[in-house]
């Protein structure tokens, strides 16, 4: 069984759950990101969560990142969508066709979730598990 990489002390965040850093987004985006976070952790309870890439464009809160033997996916909120980008998504089987964004790239794939849309929980968890397996 491969050894799971631990984040370096420099990249480790305050340890607060990722959904707590999105408080200003007290709308559907915060709820959507929290729901997807819960599904990610259900799919892989050993997933490491942290915030990376803090910059003014994200109010210095950083980007939620979930990893297990490498980055699995990131979650970002935009005015019209919550975007979950899978770092190696082009290599991950997607029989339910959840990927609907960044389809042209050679490596990444993303899921854009718009207000009022839902994502099949079982298909999403299967996608997360496949992404973890792709990381080795």
XYZ file of C-alpha atoms in Angstrom:
136
model
C 0.000 0.000 0.000
C 1.504 3.365 -0.980
C 2.398 5.778 1.767
C 0.115 8.789 1.884
C 1.950 12.089 1.705
C 1.372 14.442 4.608
C 1.280 18.182 3.954
C 4.415 20.024 4.920
C 4.165 22.196 8.041
C 4.415 25.270 5.801
C 1.355 24.285 3.771
C -0.693 23.155 6.749
C -3.544 25.532 7.490
C -5.138 26.481 10.754
C -6.969 23.176 10.823
C -10.393 24.728 10.518
C -12.781 22.968 8.157
C -12.742 24.287 4.623
C -16.408 25.233 4.619
C -15.859 27.600 7.556
C -13.590 29.822 5.461
C -16.423 30.686 3.102
C -18.582 32.525 5.598
C -19.062 35.619 3.457
C -20.726 33.450 0.859
C -23.872 33.033 2.966
C -25.821 31.812 -0.016
C -26.222 28.800 -2.260
C -22.484 28.692 -3.061
C -21.462 28.172 0.555
C -24.103 25.478 0.968
C -23.082 23.773 -2.272
C -19.386 23.772 -1.378
C -20.167 22.410 2.103
C -22.325 19.637 0.600
C -19.610 18.662 -1.882
C -16.980 18.751 0.892
C -19.071 16.307 2.914
C -19.317 13.958 -0.083
C -15.552 14.152 -0.669
C -14.859 13.194 2.949
C -17.434 10.385 2.818
C -15.785 9.024 -0.320
C -12.341 9.042 1.308
C -12.181 9.592 5.071
C -8.359 9.802 4.834
C -8.542 12.837 2.544
C -6.381 15.763 3.638
C -8.044 19.173 3.465
C -6.233 22.467 3.449
C -6.340 25.925 1.960
C -3.634 26.978 -0.470
C -2.836 29.889 -2.722
C -4.019 32.752 -0.523
C -4.218 35.954 -2.576
C -6.285 39.142 -2.804
C -8.607 37.678 -5.453
C -9.884 35.122 -2.916
C -9.896 37.552 0.024
C -6.681 35.941 1.283
C -8.687 32.889 2.374
C -7.083 30.572 -0.148
C -8.488 27.805 -2.278
C -9.922 24.670 -0.659
C -7.757 21.702 -1.674
C -8.414 18.018 -1.021
C -5.531 15.609 -1.455
C -4.567 11.987 -0.964
C -1.176 11.035 -2.411
C -1.352 14.296 -4.356
C -4.073 16.803 -5.137
C -7.423 15.194 -5.871
C -9.492 18.325 -6.400
C -9.929 21.977 -5.546
C -13.111 23.906 -4.867
C -13.730 27.505 -5.829
C -16.770 29.738 -5.726
C -17.612 32.183 -8.475
C -20.562 34.502 -8.982
C -22.485 31.955 -11.040
C -20.958 28.601 -10.117
C -19.106 26.428 -7.661
C -16.206 24.818 -9.527
C -14.619 21.549 -8.446
C -11.455 20.976 -10.464
C -9.913 17.517 -10.485
C -6.151 17.780 -10.939
C -5.838 14.581 -13.008
C -9.455 14.453 -14.161
C -8.644 13.690 -17.795
C -7.316 10.303 -16.623
C -10.256 9.538 -14.341
C -13.178 7.471 -15.661
C -16.408 9.490 -15.624
C -19.179 7.082 -16.672
C -21.870 9.402 -15.248
C -20.525 12.379 -17.235
C -20.232 14.677 -14.229
C -17.334 16.621 -15.751
C -18.850 19.572 -17.580
C -16.019 22.140 -17.645
C -12.339 22.316 -18.606
C -12.986 19.449 -21.016
C -10.391 20.577 -23.570
C -7.395 20.286 -21.263
C -5.020 17.370 -21.351
C -4.854 16.889 -17.584
C -7.596 18.609 -15.576
C -11.377 18.297 -15.660
C -13.950 20.240 -13.668
C -17.531 20.174 -12.510
C -19.369 23.506 -12.532
C -22.420 23.526 -10.274
C -24.867 26.382 -10.841
C -27.578 27.625 -8.508
C -30.411 25.122 -8.262
C -28.391 22.242 -9.738
C -27.670 19.032 -7.899
C -24.943 16.439 -8.391
C -25.652 12.728 -8.058
C -24.029 11.899 -4.706
C -23.187 8.290 -5.537
C -21.670 9.160 -8.906
C -19.671 11.991 -7.356
C -18.264 9.786 -4.586
C -17.305 7.182 -7.189
C -15.512 9.915 -9.145
C -13.601 11.011 -6.023
C -12.592 7.411 -5.287
C -11.395 6.985 -8.887
C -9.380 10.220 -8.617
C -7.742 8.985 -5.398
C -6.906 5.691 -7.110
C -5.400 7.612 -10.045
C -3.024 9.303 -7.602
C -1.796 5.895 -6.560
